[in-house]
Short mmCIF file of C-alpha atoms and ligand atoms in Angstrom, two decimals:
data_model
loop_
_atom_site.label_atom_id
_atom_site.label_comp_id
_atom_site.label_asym_id
_atom_site.label_seq_id
_atom_site.Cartn_x
_atom_site.Cartn_y
_atom_site.Cartn_z
CA MET D 1391 -8.24 -85.27 23.66
CA PRO D 1392 -7.56 -84.80 27.36
CA ASP D 1393 -8.33 -81.44 28.96
CA ILE D 1394 -4.99 -79.62 29.47
CA GLY D 1395 -3.56 -78.72 32.83
CA PHE D 1396 -0.63 -76.48 33.65
CA LEU D 1397 1.23 -76.22 36.97
CA ASN D 1398 4.15 -73.76 37.53
CA GLY D 1399 5.45 -73.88 34.04
CA GLU D 1400 4.72 -77.47 33.09
CA PHE D 1401 1.86 -78.79 30.89
CA MET D 1402 0.15 -82.01 31.71
CA PRO D 1403 -3.21 -83.68 31.47
CA LEU D 1404 -5.63 -81.75 33.65
CA SER D 1405 -6.21 -84.85 35.86
CA HIS D 1406 -2.48 -85.01 36.69
CA VAL D 1407 -2.29 -81.59 38.32
CA LYS D 1408 -1.83 -81.94 42.08
CA ILE D 1409 -1.90 -79.12 44.53
CA SER D 1410 -0.97 -79.16 48.24
CA ILE D 1411 -3.62 -78.73 50.75
CA GLU D 1412 -1.48 -75.95 52.15
CA ASP D 1413 -1.73 -73.87 49.01
CA ARG D 1414 -3.01 -70.51 50.23
CA GLY D 1415 -5.56 -70.53 47.40
CA PHE D 1416 -7.13 -73.65 48.90
CA GLN D 1417 -6.98 -72.56 52.61
CA PHE D 1418 -7.55 -68.77 52.32
CA GLY D 1419 -8.79 -68.04 48.78
CA ASP D 1420 -5.56 -66.01 48.58
CA GLY D 1421 -5.31 -65.67 44.88
CA VAL D 1422 -6.62 -64.15 41.62
CA TYR D 1423 -7.77 -65.60 38.35
CA GLU D 1424 -9.05 -65.03 34.79
CA VAL D 1425 -11.29 -66.86 32.36
CA VAL D 1426 -10.45 -66.39 28.64
CA ARG D 1427 -12.26 -67.96 25.72
CA THR D 1428 -11.30 -68.47 22.09
CA TYR D 1429 -13.09 -67.57 18.93
CA GLY D 1430 -11.75 -69.35 15.82
CA GLY D 1431 -9.23 -70.87 18.11
CA VAL D 1432 -7.71 -67.44 19.00
CA PRO D 1433 -7.93 -66.20 22.59
CA PHE D 1434 -10.30 -63.25 22.69
CA GLN D 1435 -9.20 -59.98 24.30
CA LEU D 1436 -6.25 -61.79 25.89
CA ASP D 1437 -4.28 -58.61 26.48
CA ALA D 1438 -7.15 -57.10 28.47
CA HIS D 1439 -7.51 -60.29 30.57
CA LEU D 1440 -3.77 -60.48 31.25
CA GLU D 1441 -3.74 -56.75 32.18
CA ARG D 1442 -6.57 -57.32 34.70
CA LEU D 1443 -4.81 -60.33 36.05
CA GLU D 1444 -1.72 -58.17 36.78
CA ARG D 1445 -3.92 -55.51 38.27
CA SER D 1446 -5.66 -58.05 40.52
CA ALA D 1447 -2.39 -59.55 41.66
CA HIS D 1448 -0.90 -56.11 42.35
CA ALA D 1449 -3.98 -55.09 44.38
CA ILE D 1450 -3.55 -58.09 46.75
CA GLY D 1451 0.20 -57.51 47.01
CA LEU D 1452 1.12 -60.68 45.08
CA ASP D 1453 4.26 -60.43 43.08
CA MET D 1454 3.58 -61.94 39.74
CA PRO D 1455 6.67 -63.99 38.80
CA VAL D 1456 5.94 -63.93 35.07
CA ASN D 1457 5.16 -61.22 32.66
CA SER D 1458 2.32 -60.85 30.14
CA THR D 1459 4.43 -62.16 27.29
CA GLU D 1460 5.03 -65.44 29.08
CA TRP D 1461 1.40 -65.74 30.00
CA ASP D 1462 0.41 -64.97 26.49
CA GLU D 1463 2.61 -67.81 25.25
CA TRP D 1464 1.31 -70.32 27.87
CA VAL D 1465 -2.26 -69.57 27.07
CA ARG D 1466 -1.73 -70.00 23.31
CA GLU D 1467 0.35 -73.14 23.89
CA GLY D 1468 -2.44 -74.55 26.12
CA VAL D 1469 -5.04 -73.83 23.44
CA LYS D 1470 -2.85 -75.53 20.78
CA ARG D 1471 -2.28 -78.58 22.97
CA ALA D 1472 -5.94 -78.97 23.70
CA GLY D 1473 -6.92 -78.78 20.07
CA TYR D 1474 -10.60 -78.17 20.69
CA PRO D 1475 -12.49 -76.14 18.19
CA GLU D 1476 -13.00 -73.54 20.91
CA CYS D 1477 -11.42 -73.42 24.36
CA LYS D 1478 -12.15 -72.03 27.74
CA VAL D 1479 -8.85 -71.14 29.51
CA TYR D 1480 -8.86 -70.69 33.37
CA VAL D 1481 -5.71 -69.19 34.83
CA GLN D 1482 -5.09 -68.69 38.55
CA VAL D 1483 -2.23 -67.49 40.64
CA THR D 1484 -2.16 -67.98 44.36
CA ARG D 1485 0.27 -66.84 47.08
CA GLY D 1486 1.82 -70.25 47.07
CA VAL D 1487 2.27 -73.17 49.46
CA ALA D 1488 3.18 -72.41 53.16
CA SER D 1489 2.25 -73.67 56.61
CA ARG D 1490 -1.09 -72.12 57.53
CA ASP D 1491 -0.73 -68.61 58.81
CA HIS D 1492 -2.78 -65.52 57.83
CA LEU D 1493 0.41 -63.48 57.31
CA PHE D 1494 2.09 -63.41 53.90
CA PRO D 1495 4.77 -66.09 53.73
CA HIS D 1496 8.37 -65.03 52.94
CA ASN D 1497 10.23 -66.36 49.89
CA THR D 1498 7.41 -68.50 48.80
CA PRO D 1499 6.81 -68.68 45.08
CA PRO D 1500 3.23 -68.19 43.84
CA THR D 1501 1.38 -71.29 42.48
CA ILE D 1502 0.44 -70.78 38.87
CA VAL D 1503 -2.22 -73.05 37.38
CA MET D 1504 -4.14 -73.17 34.23
CA SER D 1505 -6.86 -75.44 32.70
CA VAL D 1506 -7.85 -75.61 29.11
CA ARG D 1507 -11.24 -77.23 28.43
CA GLU D 1508 -13.57 -77.27 25.52
CA MET D 1509 -15.68 -74.05 25.35
CA ARG D 1510 -19.30 -74.93 24.93
CA SER D 1511 -21.35 -71.80 24.13
CA LEU D 1512 -24.71 -71.16 25.68
CA ASP D 1513 -27.68 -72.54 23.77
CA PRO D 1514 -28.34 -70.10 20.90
CA ALA D 1515 -32.10 -70.52 21.55
CA LEU D 1516 -31.59 -69.24 25.10
CA CYS D 1517 -29.57 -66.35 23.90
CA ARG D 1518 -32.30 -65.37 21.41
CA ALA D 1519 -35.22 -65.86 23.90
CA GLY D 1520 -33.43 -64.14 26.79
CA VAL D 1521 -33.05 -65.21 30.43
CA VAL D 1522 -34.84 -64.78 33.73
CA VAL D 1523 -33.00 -63.18 36.70
CA ILE D 1524 -33.69 -62.46 40.31
CA THR D 1525 -32.32 -59.56 42.43
CA MET D 1526 -30.69 -60.08 45.84
CA GLU D 1527 -28.53 -58.20 48.27
CA ASP D 1528 -24.91 -57.90 47.35
CA LEU D 1529 -23.13 -59.54 50.26
CA ARG D 1530 -19.66 -59.37 48.73
CA TRP D 1531 -16.61 -57.47 50.11
CA GLY D 1532 -15.56 -53.87 49.25
CA ARG D 1533 -13.08 -54.76 46.42
CA CYS D 1534 -15.14 -56.44 43.79
CA ASP D 1535 -12.88 -54.87 41.19
CA ILE D 1536 -10.25 -57.41 42.15
CA LYS D 1537 -10.86 -60.76 40.33
CA SER D 1538 -10.24 -62.78 43.55
CA ILE D 1539 -10.72 -66.50 43.78
CA ASN D 1540 -12.93 -65.74 46.88
CA LEU D 1541 -16.30 -66.41 45.17
CA LEU D 1542 -18.37 -67.75 48.08
CA PRO D 1543 -20.98 -64.93 47.87
CA ASN D 1544 -21.14 -65.31 44.11
CA VAL D 1545 -21.53 -69.06 44.41
CA LEU D 1546 -24.37 -68.66 46.88
CA ALA D 1547 -26.07 -65.97 44.80
CA ARG D 1548 -25.92 -68.11 41.62
CA GLN D 1549 -27.15 -71.14 43.41
CA ARG D 1550 -30.07 -69.24 44.88
CA ALA D 1551 -30.89 -67.87 41.35
CA SER D 1552 -30.74 -71.39 39.97
CA GLU D 1553 -33.03 -72.77 42.71
CA ALA D 1554 -35.44 -69.93 41.83
CA GLY D 1555 -35.39 -71.05 38.18
CA ALA D 1556 -33.35 -68.10 37.17
CA PHE D 1557 -30.14 -67.81 35.13
CA GLU D 1558 -28.42 -65.10 37.15
CA ALA D 1559 -28.67 -63.13 40.45
CA ILE D 1560 -28.48 -59.36 40.06
CA LEU D 1561 -26.74 -57.96 43.16
CA VAL D 1562 -27.95 -54.78 44.85
CA ARG D 1563 -25.89 -52.85 47.36
CA ASP D 1564 -27.70 -50.16 49.44
CA GLY D 1565 -30.41 -49.85 46.79
CA THR D 1566 -27.91 -49.55 43.91
CA VAL D 1567 -27.49 -52.23 41.33
CA THR D 1568 -23.90 -53.45 41.01
CA GLU D 1569 -23.69 -56.44 38.64
CA GLY D 1570 -24.56 -60.08 38.27
CA ALA D 1571 -22.90 -62.80 40.27
CA VAL D 1572 -20.96 -63.80 37.13
CA SER D 1573 -21.73 -60.90 34.68
CA ASN D 1574 -21.98 -57.21 34.20
CA LEU D 1575 -25.36 -55.63 33.80
CA MET D 1576 -26.58 -52.97 31.35
CA ILE D 1577 -30.02 -51.36 30.88
CA VAL D 1578 -31.52 -49.42 27.99
CA ASN D 1579 -33.68 -46.42 28.45
CA GLY D 1580 -34.60 -43.79 25.90
CA GLY D 1581 -32.06 -45.14 23.42
CA HIS D 1582 -29.17 -44.85 25.94
CA VAL D 1583 -27.21 -47.86 27.21
CA ILE D 1584 -26.67 -47.34 30.96
CA THR D 1585 -24.40 -49.36 33.12
CA PRO D 1586 -22.85 -48.99 36.62
CA GLN D 1587 -19.67 -47.09 36.55
CA GLU D 1588 -16.29 -48.82 37.21
CA GLY D 1589 -15.23 -48.72 40.84
CA MET D 1590 -14.63 -50.97 43.79
CA HIS D 1591 -18.15 -52.44 43.72
CA ILE D 1592 -17.97 -54.08 40.26
CA LEU D 1593 -15.64 -56.09 38.30
CA SER D 1594 -14.40 -54.16 35.31
CA GLY D 1595 -15.61 -56.69 32.79
CA VAL D 1596 -13.60 -57.20 29.57
CA THR D 1597 -16.82 -57.88 27.71
CA ARG D 1598 -18.39 -54.79 29.36
CA ARG D 1599 -15.73 -52.63 27.94
CA PHE D 1600 -15.83 -54.17 24.49
CA VAL D 1601 -19.65 -53.82 24.31
CA LEU D 1602 -19.52 -50.19 25.44
CA SER D 1603 -16.98 -49.43 22.74
CA LEU D 1604 -19.18 -51.17 20.11
CA ALA D 1605 -22.04 -49.11 21.34
CA ARG D 1606 -20.08 -45.82 21.03
CA LYS D 1607 -18.77 -46.74 17.64
CA GLY D 1608 -22.32 -47.54 16.57
CA GLY D 1609 -23.47 -44.08 17.68
CA ILE D 1610 -25.43 -45.37 20.71
CA PRO D 1611 -25.10 -42.99 23.67
CA VAL D 1612 -23.57 -44.65 26.75
CA GLU D 1613 -24.00 -43.59 30.34
CA GLU D 1614 -21.77 -45.09 33.05
CA ARG D 1615 -23.44 -44.16 36.39
CA ASN D 1616 -25.44 -45.60 39.26
CA ILE D 1617 -28.64 -47.45 38.55
CA ASP D 1618 -31.04 -47.90 41.48
CA LEU D 1619 -33.38 -50.81 41.81
CA ARG D 1620 -36.42 -48.82 40.69
CA GLU D 1621 -34.72 -47.75 37.55
CA LEU D 1622 -33.75 -51.40 36.84
CA ARG D 1623 -37.29 -52.55 37.23
CA GLN D 1624 -38.57 -49.81 34.94
CA ALA D 1625 -35.90 -50.22 32.28
CA GLU D 1626 -37.10 -50.75 28.63
CA GLU D 1627 -34.34 -53.33 28.12
CA VAL D 1628 -31.82 -55.18 30.30
CA PHE D 1629 -28.95 -57.38 29.29
CA LEU D 1630 -25.92 -59.05 30.78
CA THR D 1631 -22.34 -59.19 29.51
CA GLY D 1632 -19.56 -61.63 30.15
CA THR D 1633 -16.82 -63.74 28.52
CA THR D 1634 -18.92 -66.87 28.31
CA ILE D 1635 -22.37 -65.28 27.89
CA GLU D 1636 -21.38 -62.45 25.51
CA VAL D 1637 -24.53 -60.19 25.24
CA LEU D 1638 -27.40 -61.96 26.92
CA PRO D 1639 -30.88 -60.41 27.04
CA VAL D 1640 -32.83 -60.38 30.30
CA VAL D 1641 -36.58 -60.74 29.83
CA ARG D 1642 -37.91 -61.06 33.44
CA ILE D 1643 -36.65 -59.73 36.75
CA ASP D 1644 -38.14 -61.15 39.92
CA ASN D 1645 -40.99 -62.63 37.80
CA VAL D 1646 -41.86 -59.29 36.32
CA PRO D 1647 -41.34 -58.86 32.47
CA VAL D 1648 -38.76 -56.37 31.29
CA GLY D 1649 -40.46 -54.00 28.83
CA SER D 1650 -42.49 -56.11 26.45
CA GLY D 1651 -41.06 -59.37 27.93
CA GLN D 1652 -39.05 -59.95 24.78
CA PRO D 1653 -35.36 -59.18 24.08
CA GLY D 1654 -35.16 -55.44 23.19
CA LEU D 1655 -34.17 -53.95 19.83
CA LEU D 1656 -30.97 -52.26 21.10
CA THR D 1657 -29.93 -55.45 22.93
CA LYS D 1658 -30.39 -57.44 19.69
CA ARG D 1659 -28.39 -54.83 17.78
CA LEU D 1660 -25.55 -54.96 20.26
CA ARG D 1661 -25.65 -58.74 20.14
CA ALA D 1662 -25.46 -58.63 16.43
CA LEU D 1663 -22.58 -56.12 16.46
CA PHE D 1664 -20.79 -58.37 18.91
CA GLN D 1665 -21.30 -61.46 16.76
CA GLU D 1666 -19.92 -59.51 13.73
CA GLN D 1667 -16.71 -58.84 15.63
CA ILE D 1668 -16.13 -62.39 16.66
CA ALA D 1669 -17.02 -63.85 13.20
CA PRO D 1670 -13.94 -65.61 11.72
N1 PLP M 515 -18.69 -59.56 37.00
C1 PLP M 515 -18.40 -60.69 37.72
C2 PLP M 515 -18.65 -60.78 39.15
C3 PLP M 515 -17.78 -61.80 37.01
O1 PLP M 515 -17.46 -62.97 37.66
C4 PLP M 515 -17.61 -61.72 35.64
C5 PLP M 515 -16.98 -62.79 34.86
O2 PLP M 515 -16.52 -63.75 35.35
C6 PLP M 515 -17.92 -60.58 34.95
C7 PLP M 515 -18.53 -59.51 35.69
C8 PLP M 515 -17.76 -60.38 33.46
O3 PLP M 515 -16.42 -60.14 33.23
P1 PLP M 515 -15.79 -60.48 31.78
O4 PLP M 515 -16.57 -59.80 30.79
O5 PLP M 515 -14.44 -59.98 31.90
O6 PLP M 515 -15.93 -61.99 31.59
#
């Protein structure tokens, strides 16, 4: 089964998709994207992802030429064509192809691409055991709420984490923890789940929202507020959330164990609640 590609309304094998070197996504990172995964072959939280795509496009002044209904159909059609048990769908919209100039081009249609690949979940043993993270300075721009394809600081952060033997880099801006390079971050203290509030310095994660609503429904108090580095280091439990990592316990930060050095009870409970929701 080939991985599925999609370019401006047309499905094709992924390897057949050709994009101009003058696409503004390629030359300026002038575009936005989403990553959606399926459970039981059904795209998870698709509406929330498509809403965020629209928000991101609007925030960079990119007129989305298609509405959510069309996107919805394309994503589902892509998943059907791919036929994998579970799929990872990447969608991207850029400001189109134009001769290189920083100014927005006139009358240039956006480039819409999509890829559908097999979704391979993280190793369940890793999810049970928890992961190691490092902290580093958040060098990103001031609009991290926009899911822009400009990911160089995230790429460098994740690479640095990997070279340090860690799964993720936790980003810290002026002493305040923002999020991971590819995930949102939550801590547990005194039975409360605490996570940085939404704003321009974090991506409003679809999984973040979903997990917070599970916590609230389960009677777990939630606080959305600043977390400084000291509070992170002293947290009883720490975990990450994201589309591909779900609820992932963190057991060491900068080589220091979190709490007992094992995934915490509340983290495990939230992970179990999450698994219940996605079970077919
Ligand atoms: N924060 C960043 C910087 C991300 O790149 C991602 C996911 O790609 C997330 C958070 C998690 O967002 P979501 O739960 O919507 O996948």
